[in-house]
Backbone as JSON, one array per atom type, in Angstrom:
{
  "sequence": "XXXXXXXXXXXXXXXXXXXXXXXXXXXXXXXXXXXXXXXXXXXXXXXXXXXXXXXXXXXXXXXXXXXXXXXXXXXXXXXXXXX",
  "N": [[6.04, -4.07, -21.14], [5.01, -3.03, -18.64], [5.7, -3.94, -15.91], [5.97, -5.39, -12.49], [7.86, -3.71, -11.1], [7.68, -1.42, -12.58], [5.06, -0.52, -12.15], [5.31, 0.06, -9.38], [7.08, 2.12, -9.44], [5.55, 4.09, -10.7], [3.43, 4.25, -9.2], [4.72, 5.5, -6.75], [5.14, 7.83, -7.98], [2.77, 9.01, -8.02], [2.22, 9.75, -5.38], [1.67, 12.29, -4.52], [-0.79, 13.02, -5.21], [-3.98, 14.51, -5.13], [-7.36, 15.07, -4.11], [-10.54, 16.79, -4.53], [-13.9, 16.53, -3.43], [-16.55, 17.62, -5.17], [-19.15, 17.26, -5.75], [-21.86, 15.16, -5.03], [-24.07, 12.71, -6.11], [-26.68, 10.55, -5.21], [-28.3, 7.64, -6.32], [-30.39, 5.29, -5.59], [-28.72, 2.3, -5.63], [-26.43, 3.42, -6.96], [-23.94, 5.92, -7.42], [-23.01, 8.93, -8.27], [-20.05, 10.85, -8.63], [-18.61, 13.97, -8.52], [-15.41, 15.22, -9.01], [-12.51, 17.18, -8.23], [-9.25, 16.55, -9.33], [-6.01, 16.63, -8.6], [-2.86, 15.86, -9.94], [0.7, 14.45, -10.45], [2.07, 14.98, -13.77], [2.84, 12.56, -15.44], [3.23, 11.76, -17.98], [5.35, 13.4, -19.28], [7.72, 11.83, -18.85], [7.77, 9.78, -20.69], [8.74, 10.29, -23.47], [11.51, 10.89, -22.93], [12.06, 8.52, -21.58], [11.54, 6.7, -23.77], [13.52, 7.5, -25.69], [16.06, 7.21, -24.29], [15.7, 4.5, -23.57], [15.62, 3.16, -26.17], [18.39, 3.8, -26.92], [19.71, 2.29, -24.89], [18.95, -0.21, -25.39], [20.06, -0.61, -27.96], [22.72, -0.32, -27.5], [23.41, -2.44, -25.78], [22.9, -4.75, -26.95], [22.36, -8.22, -27.42], [22.85, -8.89, -24.57], [21.6, -10.79, -21.87], [18.0, -11.52, -21.12], [17.41, -11.03, -18.45], [19.57, -9.29, -17.67], [18.82, -7.19, -19.33], [16.33, -6.58, -18.3], [17.01, -5.52, -15.9], [18.57, -3.43, -16.55], [16.65, -1.8, -17.61], [14.95, -1.32, -15.41], [16.65, 0.24, -13.91], [16.94, 2.39, -15.47], [14.3, 3.4, -15.6], [13.91, 4.08, -12.69], [16.04, 6.04, -12.33], [15.17, 8.19, -14.23], [12.71, 8.86, -13.16], [13.7, 9.73, -10.64], [15.19, 12.0, -11.15], [13.44, 13.75, -12.11]],
  "CA": [[7.0, -3.11, -20.15], [4.42, -2.72, -17.37], [6.11, -5.03, -14.83], [5.67, -4.98, -11.16], [8.64, -2.61, -10.83], [7.33, -0.24, -13.13], [3.9, -0.15, -11.38], [5.74, 0.65, -8.02], [7.62, 3.41, -9.63], [4.55, 5.0, -11.28], [2.48, 4.63, -8.05], [5.33, 6.44, -6.05], [5.16, 9.18, -8.62], [1.42, 9.54, -7.69], [1.91, 9.86, -3.96], [1.47, 13.64, -4.21], [-1.95, 13.14, -5.81], [-4.94, 14.87, -4.1], [-8.61, 15.31, -4.67], [-11.6, 17.4, -3.76], [-15.14, 16.19, -3.75], [-17.23, 18.7, -5.46], [-20.64, 17.09, -5.89], [-22.29, 13.79, -5.08], [-25.54, 12.38, -6.38], [-26.92, 9.12, -4.99], [-29.8, 7.21, -6.79], [-30.39, 3.72, -5.34], [-27.17, 1.58, -5.46], [-25.54, 4.03, -7.9], [-23.52, 7.19, -6.94], [-22.23, 9.89, -9.17], [-19.22, 11.75, -7.77], [-17.8, 14.98, -9.27], [-14.08, 15.5, -8.35], [-11.16, 17.85, -8.79], [-8.13, 15.66, -8.98], [-4.58, 17.02, -8.99], [-1.77, 14.59, -9.86], [1.73, 14.77, -11.35], [1.74, 14.62, -15.19], [3.98, 11.62, -15.69], [3.48, 11.73, -19.42], [6.59, 13.96, -19.52], [8.55, 10.97, -18.73], [7.77, 9.0, -21.82], [9.66, 10.76, -24.52], [12.83, 10.64, -22.36], [12.24, 6.96, -21.31], [11.82, 5.87, -25.05], [14.77, 7.75, -26.2], [17.12, 6.49, -23.45], [15.38, 3.05, -23.73], [16.28, 2.73, -27.37], [19.65, 3.71, -26.96], [20.12, 1.32, -23.96], [18.69, -1.53, -26.2], [21.06, -0.89, -29.08], [24.22, -0.41, -26.94], [23.38, -3.72, -24.88], [22.47, -5.88, -27.82], [23.16, -9.5, -26.99], [22.7, -9.11, -23.22], [20.58, -11.75, -21.51], [16.7, -10.92, -20.84], [17.44, -10.56, -17.06], [20.4, -8.13, -17.87], [18.21, -5.92, -19.79], [15.4, -6.04, -17.29], [17.79, -4.76, -14.67], [18.92, -2.11, -17.09], [15.34, -1.02, -17.67], [14.6, -1.0, -14.05], [17.65, 1.25, -13.37], [16.75, 3.61, -16.27], [13.03, 4.1, -14.99], [14.24, 4.89, -11.43], [16.97, 7.21, -12.73], [14.31, 9.23, -14.96], [11.78, 9.33, -12.22], [14.24, 10.39, -9.55], [15.67, 13.33, -11.48], [12.23, 14.63, -12.35]],
  "C": [[6.43, -2.83, -18.82], [4.73, -3.81, -16.4], [5.78, -4.54, -13.36], [6.58, -3.69, -10.65], [8.24, -1.25, -11.33], [6.04, 0.46, -12.49], [4.41, 0.57, -10.14], [6.3, 1.98, -8.31], [6.66, 4.35, -9.97], [3.58, 5.41, -10.06], [3.28, 5.58, -7.02], [5.19, 7.79, -6.8], [3.79, 9.89, -8.23], [1.05, 9.9, -6.19], [1.48, 11.45, -3.62], [-0.06, 14.07, -4.85], [-3.05, 13.48, -4.64], [-6.21, 15.05, -4.99], [-9.54, 16.06, -3.78], [-12.91, 16.9, -4.3], [-16.03, 17.44, -3.94], [-18.77, 18.54, -5.32], [-20.96, 15.66, -5.73], [-23.63, 13.62, -5.44], [-25.72, 10.86, -6.24], [-28.45, 8.62, -5.42], [-29.65, 5.59, -6.61], [-29.0, 3.27, -5.04], [-26.24, 2.24, -6.28], [-25.25, 5.44, -7.17], [-22.76, 7.87, -8.24], [-21.47, 10.9, -8.46], [-18.35, 12.87, -8.69], [-16.59, 15.43, -8.4], [-13.24, 16.54, -8.95], [-10.14, 16.92, -8.26], [-6.85, 16.41, -9.4], [-3.46, 15.98, -8.85], [-0.6, 15.14, -10.84], [1.49, 14.37, -12.78], [3.06, 13.69, -15.49], [4.25, 11.4, -17.3], [4.57, 12.49, -19.93], [7.66, 13.09, -19.69], [8.72, 10.18, -19.99], [8.62, 9.22, -22.94], [11.18, 10.46, -24.14], [13.22, 9.18, -22.18], [12.55, 6.24, -22.71], [13.0, 6.23, -25.61], [15.97, 7.06, -25.54], [16.94, 5.0, -23.59], [15.95, 2.49, -24.95], [17.75, 2.7, -27.47], [20.36, 2.57, -25.91], [20.02, -0.01, -24.78], [19.71, -1.79, -27.2], [22.45, -0.99, -28.54], [24.37, -1.7, -26.18], [22.92, -4.9, -25.71], [23.13, -7.21, -27.59], [23.16, -9.94, -25.56], [21.41, -10.24, -22.97], [19.23, -10.93, -21.0], [16.76, -10.22, -19.19], [18.49, -9.34, -16.79], [19.68, -6.95, -18.27], [17.01, -5.47, -19.05], [15.88, -5.17, -16.44], [18.01, -3.38, -15.27], [17.66, -1.23, -17.29], [14.83, -0.47, -16.43], [15.53, 0.27, -13.55], [17.27, 2.64, -14.21], [15.25, 4.28, -15.83], [13.25, 4.71, -13.81], [15.11, 6.21, -11.68], [16.05, 8.46, -13.39], [13.44, 9.72, -13.89], [12.46, 10.25, -11.07], [14.79, 11.77, -9.89], [14.53, 14.35, -11.79], [11.56, 14.93, -11.21]]
}
């Protein structure tokens, strides 16, 4: 399910990600960085996506792989846009 379009959709969901460097420690060629990261919680999309994805799969049984990929792409975009 992780195709290029899915990756693009999730990356766009993380455009609001921010971080703050709290502490750094460098020892030779290694560094440890302590961060505070704020990012959208995309895990809330999975239950809705799975529910609608299963309904979509059953209601479109027999369609070609290309048609199903297009339906999946549209579903992902619609779920992310409305949230």
